[in-house]
Coordinates of C-alpha atoms and ligand atoms in Angstrom, one line a residue:
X1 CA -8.7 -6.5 15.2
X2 CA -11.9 -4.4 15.1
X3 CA -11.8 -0.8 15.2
X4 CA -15.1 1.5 15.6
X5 CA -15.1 3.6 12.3
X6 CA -17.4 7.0 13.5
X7 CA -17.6 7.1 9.4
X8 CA -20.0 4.1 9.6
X9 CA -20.6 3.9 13.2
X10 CA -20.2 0.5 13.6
X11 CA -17.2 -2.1 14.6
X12 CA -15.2 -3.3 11.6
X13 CA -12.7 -5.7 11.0
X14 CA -9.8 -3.8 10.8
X15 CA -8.1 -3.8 7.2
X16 CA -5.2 -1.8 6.1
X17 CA -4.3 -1.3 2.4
X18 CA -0.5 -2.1 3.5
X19 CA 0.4 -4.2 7.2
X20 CA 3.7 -3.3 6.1
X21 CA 2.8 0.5 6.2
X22 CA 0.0 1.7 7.7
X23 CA -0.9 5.2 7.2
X24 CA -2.2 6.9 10.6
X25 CA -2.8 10.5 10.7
X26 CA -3.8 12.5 14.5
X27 CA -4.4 15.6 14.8
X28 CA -2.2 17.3 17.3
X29 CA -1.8 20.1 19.4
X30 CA -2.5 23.7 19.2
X31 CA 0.7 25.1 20.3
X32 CA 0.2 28.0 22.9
X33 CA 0.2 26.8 25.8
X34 CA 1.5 23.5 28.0
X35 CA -1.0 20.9 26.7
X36 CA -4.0 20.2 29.1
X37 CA -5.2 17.1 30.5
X38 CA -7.9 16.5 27.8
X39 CA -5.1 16.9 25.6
X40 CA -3.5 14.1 27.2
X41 CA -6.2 11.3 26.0
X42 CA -5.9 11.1 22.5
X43 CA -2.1 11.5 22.4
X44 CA -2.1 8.6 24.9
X45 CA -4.8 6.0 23.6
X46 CA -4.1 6.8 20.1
X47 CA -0.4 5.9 21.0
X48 CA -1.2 2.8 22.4
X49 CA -3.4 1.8 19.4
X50 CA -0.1 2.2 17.4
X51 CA 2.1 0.2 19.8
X52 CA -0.6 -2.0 19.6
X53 CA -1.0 -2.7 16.0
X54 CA 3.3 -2.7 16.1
X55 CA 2.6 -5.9 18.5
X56 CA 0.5 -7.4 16.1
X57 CA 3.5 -7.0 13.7
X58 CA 2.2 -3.9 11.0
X59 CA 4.4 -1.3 10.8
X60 CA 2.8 1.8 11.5
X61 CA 3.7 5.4 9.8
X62 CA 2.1 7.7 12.2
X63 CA 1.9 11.2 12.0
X64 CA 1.0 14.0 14.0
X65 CA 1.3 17.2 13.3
X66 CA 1.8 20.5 15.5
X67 CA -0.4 23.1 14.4
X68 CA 2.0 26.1 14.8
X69 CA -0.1 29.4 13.5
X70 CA -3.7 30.2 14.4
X71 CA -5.7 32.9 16.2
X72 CA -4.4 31.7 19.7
X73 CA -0.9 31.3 19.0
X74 CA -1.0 34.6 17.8
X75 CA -3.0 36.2 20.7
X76 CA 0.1 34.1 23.2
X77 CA 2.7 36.0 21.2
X78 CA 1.2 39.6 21.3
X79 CA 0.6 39.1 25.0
X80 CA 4.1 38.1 25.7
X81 CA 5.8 40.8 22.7
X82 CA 7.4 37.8 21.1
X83 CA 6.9 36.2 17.6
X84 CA 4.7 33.4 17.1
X85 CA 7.6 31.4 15.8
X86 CA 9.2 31.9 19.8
X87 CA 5.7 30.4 21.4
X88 CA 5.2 27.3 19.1
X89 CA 9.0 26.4 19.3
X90 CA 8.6 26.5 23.5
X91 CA 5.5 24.7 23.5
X92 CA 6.4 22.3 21.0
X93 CA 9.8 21.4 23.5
X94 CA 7.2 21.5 26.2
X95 CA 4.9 19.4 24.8
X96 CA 7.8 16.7 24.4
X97 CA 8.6 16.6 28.2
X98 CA 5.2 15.9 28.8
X99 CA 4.8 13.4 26.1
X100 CA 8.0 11.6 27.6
X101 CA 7.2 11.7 30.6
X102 CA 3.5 10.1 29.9
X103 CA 5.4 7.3 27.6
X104 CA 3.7 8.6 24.4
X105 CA 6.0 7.2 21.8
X106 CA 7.4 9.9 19.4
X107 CA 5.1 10.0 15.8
X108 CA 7.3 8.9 12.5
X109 CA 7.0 12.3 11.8
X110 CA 5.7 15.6 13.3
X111 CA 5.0 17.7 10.6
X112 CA 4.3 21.7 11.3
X113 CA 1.5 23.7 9.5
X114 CA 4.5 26.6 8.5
X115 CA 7.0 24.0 7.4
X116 CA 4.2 23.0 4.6
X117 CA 2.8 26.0 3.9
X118 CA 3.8 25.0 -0.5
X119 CA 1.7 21.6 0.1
X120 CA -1.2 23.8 2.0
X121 CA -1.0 26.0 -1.3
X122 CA -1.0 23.2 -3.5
X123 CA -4.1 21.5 -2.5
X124 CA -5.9 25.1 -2.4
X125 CA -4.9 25.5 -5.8
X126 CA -5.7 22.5 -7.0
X127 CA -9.6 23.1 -5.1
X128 CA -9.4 26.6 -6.9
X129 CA -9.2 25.2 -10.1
X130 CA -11.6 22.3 -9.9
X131 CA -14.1 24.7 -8.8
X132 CA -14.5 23.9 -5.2
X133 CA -12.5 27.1 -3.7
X134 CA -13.3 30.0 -4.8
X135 CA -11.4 33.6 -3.9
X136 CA -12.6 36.5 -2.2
X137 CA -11.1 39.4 -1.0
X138 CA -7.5 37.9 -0.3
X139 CA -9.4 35.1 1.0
X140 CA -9.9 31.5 0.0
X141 CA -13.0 29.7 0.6
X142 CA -14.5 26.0 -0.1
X143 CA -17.7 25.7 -0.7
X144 CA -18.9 23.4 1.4
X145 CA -22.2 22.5 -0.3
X146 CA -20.4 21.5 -3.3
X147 CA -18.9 18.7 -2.1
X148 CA -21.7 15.8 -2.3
X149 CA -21.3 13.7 0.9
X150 CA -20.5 17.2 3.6
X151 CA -21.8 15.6 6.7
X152 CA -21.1 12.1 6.1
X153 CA -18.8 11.9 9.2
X154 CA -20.9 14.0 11.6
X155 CA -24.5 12.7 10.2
X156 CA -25.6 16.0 9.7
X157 CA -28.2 16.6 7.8
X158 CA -27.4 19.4 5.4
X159 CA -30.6 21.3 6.9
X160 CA -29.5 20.9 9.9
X161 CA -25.9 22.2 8.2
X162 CA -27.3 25.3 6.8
X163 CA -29.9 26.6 10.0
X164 CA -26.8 26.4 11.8
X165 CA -24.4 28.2 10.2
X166 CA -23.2 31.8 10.4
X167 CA -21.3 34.3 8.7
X168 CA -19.1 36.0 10.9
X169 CA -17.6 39.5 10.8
X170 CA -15.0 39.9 8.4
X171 CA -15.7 36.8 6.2
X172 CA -16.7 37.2 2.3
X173 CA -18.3 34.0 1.9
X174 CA -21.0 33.0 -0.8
X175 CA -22.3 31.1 1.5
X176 CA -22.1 30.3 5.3
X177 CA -21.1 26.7 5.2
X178 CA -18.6 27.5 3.4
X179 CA -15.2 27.6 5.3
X180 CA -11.8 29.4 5.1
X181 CA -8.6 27.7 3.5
X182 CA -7.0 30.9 3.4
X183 CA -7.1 34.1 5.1
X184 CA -5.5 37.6 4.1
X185 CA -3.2 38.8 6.2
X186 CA -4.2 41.5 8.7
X187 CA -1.6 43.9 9.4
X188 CA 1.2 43.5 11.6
X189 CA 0.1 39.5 11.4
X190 CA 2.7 37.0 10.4
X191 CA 2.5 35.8 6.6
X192 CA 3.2 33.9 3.6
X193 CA 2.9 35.1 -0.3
X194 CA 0.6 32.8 -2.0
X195 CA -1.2 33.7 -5.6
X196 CA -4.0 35.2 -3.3
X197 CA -1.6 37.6 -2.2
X198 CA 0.0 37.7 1.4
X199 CA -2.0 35.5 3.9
X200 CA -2.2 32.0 6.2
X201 CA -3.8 28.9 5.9
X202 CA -7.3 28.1 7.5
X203 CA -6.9 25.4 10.5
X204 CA -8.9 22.5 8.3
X205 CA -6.6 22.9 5.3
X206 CA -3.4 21.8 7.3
X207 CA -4.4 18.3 8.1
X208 CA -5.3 17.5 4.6
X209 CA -2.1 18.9 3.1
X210 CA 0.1 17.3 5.7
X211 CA -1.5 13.8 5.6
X212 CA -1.4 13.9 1.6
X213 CA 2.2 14.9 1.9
X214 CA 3.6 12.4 4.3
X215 CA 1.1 9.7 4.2
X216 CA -0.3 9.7 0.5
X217 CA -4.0 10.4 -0.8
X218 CA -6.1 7.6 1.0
X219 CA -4.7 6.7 4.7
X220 CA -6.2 4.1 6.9
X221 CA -6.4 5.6 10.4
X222 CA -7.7 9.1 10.9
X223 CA -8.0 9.7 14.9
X224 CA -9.0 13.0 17.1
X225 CA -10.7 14.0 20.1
X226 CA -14.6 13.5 19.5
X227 CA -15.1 17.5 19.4
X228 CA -12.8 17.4 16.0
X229 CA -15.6 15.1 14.2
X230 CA -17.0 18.9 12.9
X231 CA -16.6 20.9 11.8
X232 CA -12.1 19.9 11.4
X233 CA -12.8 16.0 10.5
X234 CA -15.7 16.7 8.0
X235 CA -14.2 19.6 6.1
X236 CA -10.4 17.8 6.0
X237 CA -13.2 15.2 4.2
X238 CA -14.4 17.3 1.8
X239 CA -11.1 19.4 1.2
X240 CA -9.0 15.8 0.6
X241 CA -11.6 14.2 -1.4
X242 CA -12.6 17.0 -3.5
X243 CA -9.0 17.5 -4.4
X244 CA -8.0 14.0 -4.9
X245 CA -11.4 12.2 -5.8
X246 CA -10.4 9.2 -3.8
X247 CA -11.4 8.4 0.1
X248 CA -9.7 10.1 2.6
X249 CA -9.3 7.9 5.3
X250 CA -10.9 3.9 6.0
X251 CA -11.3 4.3 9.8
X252 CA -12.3 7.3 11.8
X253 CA -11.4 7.1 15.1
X254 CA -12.6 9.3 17.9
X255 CA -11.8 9.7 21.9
X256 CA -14.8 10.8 24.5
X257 CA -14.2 13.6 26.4
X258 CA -12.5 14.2 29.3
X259 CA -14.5 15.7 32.1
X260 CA -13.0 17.3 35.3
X261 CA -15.2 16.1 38.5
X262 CA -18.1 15.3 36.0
X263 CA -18.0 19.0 34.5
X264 CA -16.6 20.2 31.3
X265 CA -12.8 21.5 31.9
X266 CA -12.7 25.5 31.1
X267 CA -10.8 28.0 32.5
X268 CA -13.7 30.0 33.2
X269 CA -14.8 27.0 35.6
X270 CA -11.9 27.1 37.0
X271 CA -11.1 23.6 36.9
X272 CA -8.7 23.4 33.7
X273 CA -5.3 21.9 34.4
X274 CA -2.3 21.2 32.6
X275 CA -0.4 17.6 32.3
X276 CA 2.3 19.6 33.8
X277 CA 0.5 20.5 36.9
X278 CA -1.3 17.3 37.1
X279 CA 1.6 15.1 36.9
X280 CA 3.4 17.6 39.5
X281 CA 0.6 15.9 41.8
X282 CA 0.1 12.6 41.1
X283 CA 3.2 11.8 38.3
X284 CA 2.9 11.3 34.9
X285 CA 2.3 7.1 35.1
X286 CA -1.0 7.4 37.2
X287 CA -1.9 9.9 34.4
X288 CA -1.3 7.6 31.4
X289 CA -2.9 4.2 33.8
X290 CA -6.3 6.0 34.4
X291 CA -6.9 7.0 30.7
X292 CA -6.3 3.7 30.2
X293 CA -8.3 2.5 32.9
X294 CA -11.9 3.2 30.8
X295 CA -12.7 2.6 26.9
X296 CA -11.3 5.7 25.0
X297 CA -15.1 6.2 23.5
X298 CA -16.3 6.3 27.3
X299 CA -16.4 9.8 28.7
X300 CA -13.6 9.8 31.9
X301 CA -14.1 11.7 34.9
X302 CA -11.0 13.1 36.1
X303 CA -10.8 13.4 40.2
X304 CA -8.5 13.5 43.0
X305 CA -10.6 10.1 43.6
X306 CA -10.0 8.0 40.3
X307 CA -6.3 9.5 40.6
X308 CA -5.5 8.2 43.5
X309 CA -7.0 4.7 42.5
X310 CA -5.0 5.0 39.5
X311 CA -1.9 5.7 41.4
X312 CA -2.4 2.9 43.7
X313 CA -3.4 -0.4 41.0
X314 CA 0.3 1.0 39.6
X315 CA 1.9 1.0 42.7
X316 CA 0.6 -2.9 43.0
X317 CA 2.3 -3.1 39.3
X318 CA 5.1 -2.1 40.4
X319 CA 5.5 -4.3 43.8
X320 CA 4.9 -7.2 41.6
X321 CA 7.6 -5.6 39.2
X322 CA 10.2 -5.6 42.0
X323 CA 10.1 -8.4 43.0
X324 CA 10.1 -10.3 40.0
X325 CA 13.5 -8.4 39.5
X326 CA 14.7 -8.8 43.3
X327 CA 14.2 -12.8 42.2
X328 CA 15.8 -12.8 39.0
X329 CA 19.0 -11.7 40.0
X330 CA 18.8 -13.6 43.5
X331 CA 16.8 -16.5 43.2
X332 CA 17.7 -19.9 43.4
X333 CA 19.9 -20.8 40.2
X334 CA 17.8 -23.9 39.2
X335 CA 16.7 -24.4 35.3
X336 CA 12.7 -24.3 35.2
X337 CA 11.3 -27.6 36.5
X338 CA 8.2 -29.4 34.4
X339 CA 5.8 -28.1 37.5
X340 CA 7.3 -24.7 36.7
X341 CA 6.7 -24.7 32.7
X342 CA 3.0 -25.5 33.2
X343 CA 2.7 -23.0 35.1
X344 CA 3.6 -20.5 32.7
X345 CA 1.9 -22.0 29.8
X346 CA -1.1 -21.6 32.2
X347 CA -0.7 -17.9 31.9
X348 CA -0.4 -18.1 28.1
X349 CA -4.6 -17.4 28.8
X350 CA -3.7 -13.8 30.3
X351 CA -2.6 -13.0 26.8
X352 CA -5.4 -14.4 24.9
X353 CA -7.6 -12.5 27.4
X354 CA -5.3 -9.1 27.1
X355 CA -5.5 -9.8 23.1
X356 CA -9.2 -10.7 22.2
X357 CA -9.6 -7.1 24.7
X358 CA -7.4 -5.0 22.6
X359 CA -8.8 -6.8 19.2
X360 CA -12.1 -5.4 20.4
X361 CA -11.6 -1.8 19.8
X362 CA -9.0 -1.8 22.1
X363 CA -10.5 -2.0 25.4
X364 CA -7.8 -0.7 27.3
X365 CA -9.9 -1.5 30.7
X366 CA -10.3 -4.9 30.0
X367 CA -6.7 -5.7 29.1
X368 CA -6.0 -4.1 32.0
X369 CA -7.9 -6.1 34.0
X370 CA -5.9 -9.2 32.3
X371 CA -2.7 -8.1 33.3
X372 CA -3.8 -7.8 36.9
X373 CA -5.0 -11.6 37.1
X374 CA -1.5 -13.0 35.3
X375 CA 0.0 -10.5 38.2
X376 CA -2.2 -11.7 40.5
X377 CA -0.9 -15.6 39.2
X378 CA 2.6 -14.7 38.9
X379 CA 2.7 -13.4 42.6
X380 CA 1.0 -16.6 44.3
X381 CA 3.4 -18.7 42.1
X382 CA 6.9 -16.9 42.9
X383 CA 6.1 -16.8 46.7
X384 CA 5.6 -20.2 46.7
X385 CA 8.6 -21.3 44.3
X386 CA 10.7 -18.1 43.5
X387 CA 13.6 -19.9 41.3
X388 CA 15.7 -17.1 39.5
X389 CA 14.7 -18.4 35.5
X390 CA 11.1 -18.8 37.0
X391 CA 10.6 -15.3 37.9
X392 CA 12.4 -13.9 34.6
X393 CA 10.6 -16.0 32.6
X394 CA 7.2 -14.4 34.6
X395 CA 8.6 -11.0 34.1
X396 CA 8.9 -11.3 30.5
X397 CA 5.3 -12.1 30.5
X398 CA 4.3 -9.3 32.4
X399 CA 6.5 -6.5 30.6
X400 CA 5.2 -8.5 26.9
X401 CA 1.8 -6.9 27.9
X402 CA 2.5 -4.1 29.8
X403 CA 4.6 -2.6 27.1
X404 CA 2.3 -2.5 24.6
X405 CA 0.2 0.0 26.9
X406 CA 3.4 1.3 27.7
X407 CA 2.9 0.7 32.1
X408 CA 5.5 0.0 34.4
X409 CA 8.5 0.8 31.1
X410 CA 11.8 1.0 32.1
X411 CA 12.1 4.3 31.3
X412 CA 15.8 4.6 30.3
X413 CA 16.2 2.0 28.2
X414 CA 12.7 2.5 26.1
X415 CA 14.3 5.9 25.9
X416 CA 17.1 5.2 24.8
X417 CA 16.1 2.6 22.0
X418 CA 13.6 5.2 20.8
X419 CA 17.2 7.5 19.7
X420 CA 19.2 4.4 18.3
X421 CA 16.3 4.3 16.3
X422 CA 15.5 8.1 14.9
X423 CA 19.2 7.6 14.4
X424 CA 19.1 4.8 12.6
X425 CA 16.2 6.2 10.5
X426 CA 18.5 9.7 9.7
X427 CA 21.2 7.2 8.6
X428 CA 18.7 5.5 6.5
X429 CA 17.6 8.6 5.2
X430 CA 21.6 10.2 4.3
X431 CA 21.7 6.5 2.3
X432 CA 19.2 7.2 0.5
X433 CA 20.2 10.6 -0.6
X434 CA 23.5 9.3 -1.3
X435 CA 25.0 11.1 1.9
X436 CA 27.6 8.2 1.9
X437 CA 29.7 10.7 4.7
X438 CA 26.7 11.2 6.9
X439 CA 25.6 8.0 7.2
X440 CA 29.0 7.0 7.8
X441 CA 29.2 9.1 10.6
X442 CA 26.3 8.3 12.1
X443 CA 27.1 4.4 12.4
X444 CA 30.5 5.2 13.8
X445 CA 28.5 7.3 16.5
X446 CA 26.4 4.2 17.1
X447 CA 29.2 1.8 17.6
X448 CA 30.7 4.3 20.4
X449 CA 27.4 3.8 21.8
X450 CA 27.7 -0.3 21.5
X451 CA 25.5 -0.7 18.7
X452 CA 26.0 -3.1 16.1
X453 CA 23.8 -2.3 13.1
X454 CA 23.4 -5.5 10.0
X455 CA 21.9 -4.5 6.8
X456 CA 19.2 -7.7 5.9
X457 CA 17.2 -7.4 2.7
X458 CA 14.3 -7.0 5.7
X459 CA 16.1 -3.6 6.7
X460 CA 18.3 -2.8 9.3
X461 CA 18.2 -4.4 12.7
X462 CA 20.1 -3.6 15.5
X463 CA 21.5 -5.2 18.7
X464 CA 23.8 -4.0 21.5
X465 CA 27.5 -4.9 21.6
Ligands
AMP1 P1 -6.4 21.1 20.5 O1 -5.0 21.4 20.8 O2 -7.4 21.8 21.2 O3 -6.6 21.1 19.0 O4 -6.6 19.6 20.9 C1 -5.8 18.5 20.7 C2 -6.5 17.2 20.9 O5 -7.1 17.1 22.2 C3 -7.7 17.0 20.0 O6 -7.7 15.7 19.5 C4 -8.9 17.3 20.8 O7 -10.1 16.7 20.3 C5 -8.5 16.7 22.1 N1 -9.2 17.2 23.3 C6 -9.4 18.5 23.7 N2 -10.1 18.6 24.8 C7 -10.4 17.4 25.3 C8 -11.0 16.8 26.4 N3 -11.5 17.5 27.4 N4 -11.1 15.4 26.5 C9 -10.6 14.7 25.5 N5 -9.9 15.1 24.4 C10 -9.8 16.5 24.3
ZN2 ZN1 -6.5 17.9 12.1

């Protein structure tokens, strides 16, 4: 599989330092506010990159974090008279509707910036005393210029660094590259004691301390929207690497932008609109099947037009969808003649095609396009010879692709397995602190659900009674 690393800006052949546990790390959402649909791309590409390296058979440890305290979440909760503690917990509930509804598979683990706030400490500490921070005021700042190699993701040269940076009011830099880690509280502002007295972490800071926490010093994937590449992707670069002295991540991944009738979303456009809102119009699927519809490093125009289109190349999906099932359970009740078995090892090239797509950077357009010719197969085949095994043995073709970019899912049941398995992990997790009670309980609550859990030295598995 290649993957276009924005670190070297070219294709590579996509190595992990484990299959068995690749480290991913996205940045997530700000959260104030329902997410919007720019948002929406990188939670749903970067999800199907990790459903489909899990086809390819690596396990993935994803994680995305929620970025729960900043300048905007605080603004939200003056507004409203409520905490900023009230406004991320809503939006964080909110933004797991949407992401269910748009089939973006939950992240291993979500991490907050305030549950870590001892990790975010740590690494400023350590960046303190190595020289790269220094104090100021309350405040905590790295110095950018320090770090050899600041611009090496965005290709920046470090003139080009300096003319453009600024100090604004209220910082007590050295210098103006250099950027906050930590900022002293201002009054009536929530925060946290620290040895720089009371105060909150910067934005950058957050995504270095939570991917060292949860995913170790040097990860492989490191994906974001393309505006994240600077100043957030260079300085969690510097802040990682200066701390740890070992590469941050292998493979920088990052989405184009998302345009609204070819113009940048704002609100002051008027043309900004929320998942919620959009999927109100057209439903969540179409959403998910047009970003898929073009490269994720292709800019995407978003329009009543290219929705509609969307909506309609699913609705074909589905019709193909239904009636493969109508067959399956009424069909003929023949085993699959020699004619028949051909046929479907004809469509083994619809795979190749879908996989040599997705190998390439996944190019989600492409595989799409695949799925549509073994559709367009599958439907010529069954209406001439629509034998029950036939057409479940062509639906499990369809759904093996489909799945992995997570189209025409039978919502339910993916659902559904998604819980057996978080609770599956908990019980893994009470077992391993010796919680012999707990994880008990929570196989007995799985058997009432019809779940038969087998301990194999490969790990759990799991089938239904
Ligand atoms: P934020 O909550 O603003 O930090 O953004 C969350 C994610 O959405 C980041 O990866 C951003 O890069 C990405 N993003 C924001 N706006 C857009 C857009 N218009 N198109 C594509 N991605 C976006
Ligand atoms: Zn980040």
């Amino acid at each position: 599989m290649k993957l276009f690393n924005s670190l070297t800006r070219t294709k590579e052949e996509f190595k992990p330092q484990d299959p068995q546990n690749v480290k991913m790390y996205s940045c997530g959402p700000t959260v104030y506010n329902y997410f919007h649909i720019g948002n929406a791309r990188p939670f749903i590409v970067f999800d199907v990159l990790r459903r489909y390296m899990e086809y390819r058979g690596y396990k993935v440890n994803f994680v995305q974090n929620f970025t729960d305290i900043d300048d905007k979440v605080i603004k939200r909760a003056n507004e409203e008279g409520v905490t900023y503690k009230d406004i991320a917990e809503k939006y964080i509930e909110e933004y797991f509707v949407d992401a269910k509804g748009l089939g973006i598979h939950k992240a291993t683990v979500h991490p907050k910036a305030t549950d870590n706030i001892d990790a975010i400490i740590d690494i400023v500490k350590t960046l303190v005393d190595k020289g790269y921070a220094y104090e100021s005021e309350g405040d905590v700042y790295f110095r950018a210029l320090k770090f050899e190699g600041y611009g090496k993701l965005s290709k920046q040269p470090l003139e080009d660094l300096v003319a453009g940076a600024r100090i604004s009011v209220g910082e007590k830099k050295e210098d103006a590259c250099d950027f906050a880690l930590w900022k002293a509280a201002k009054p009536g502002e929530p925060a946290w004691e620290s040895p720089w007295g009371m105060g909150r972490p910067g934005w950058h800071i957050e995504c270095s301390a939570m991917a060292n926490r949860f995913l170790g010093k040097t990860i492989d994937i490191h994906s974001g929207g393309v505006d994240l590449t600077f100043p957030h992707h260079e300085n969690e670069i510097a802040q990682s690497e200066a701390a740890n002295g070992c590469p941050f991540a292998n493979y920088w991944l990052h989405n184009a932008f998302l345009n609204i009738d070819n113009k940048k979303m704002s609100k002051s456009l008027g043309n900004f609109f929320t998942v919620r809102d959009a999927a109100g119009v057209y439903g969540y699927e179409a959403i998910r099947f047009f970003m898929l519809s073009a490269h994720y490093r292709s800019p995407i125009n978003y329009s009543e037009e290219s929705l509609m289109q969307a909506k309609a190349a699913l609705e074909r999906l589905h019709n193909a969808d239904n009636n493969m099932q109508f067959l399956s359970e009424n069909g003929s009740d023949e085993p699959l003649s020699d004619a028949q078995k051909e046929i479907l090892s004809g469509f083994d090239k619809y795979r190749d095609k879908f996989i040599s797509a997705m190998d390439d950077d996944i190019n989600t357009a492409d595989a799409i396009a695949a799925i549509f010719e073994l559709v367009r197969d599958v439907n010529t085949a069954l209406s001439e010879n629509g034998t029950a095994a036939f057409a479940k043995e062509c639906m499990a073709r369809v759904h093996e692709l489909c799945d992995v970019l997570g189209l025409i899912e039978k919502k339910e049941e993916a659902s559904l397995d998604q819980e057996i398995e978080e609770m599956i992990e908990k019980r893994q997790a009470a077992r391993r602190e010796k919680n012999f009670a707990e994880a008990d309980r929570i196989r007995d609550e799985l058997g009432k659900m019809g779940i038969i859990l087998e301990d194999t030295p490969q790990g759990v598995k799991w089938h239904r009674a």
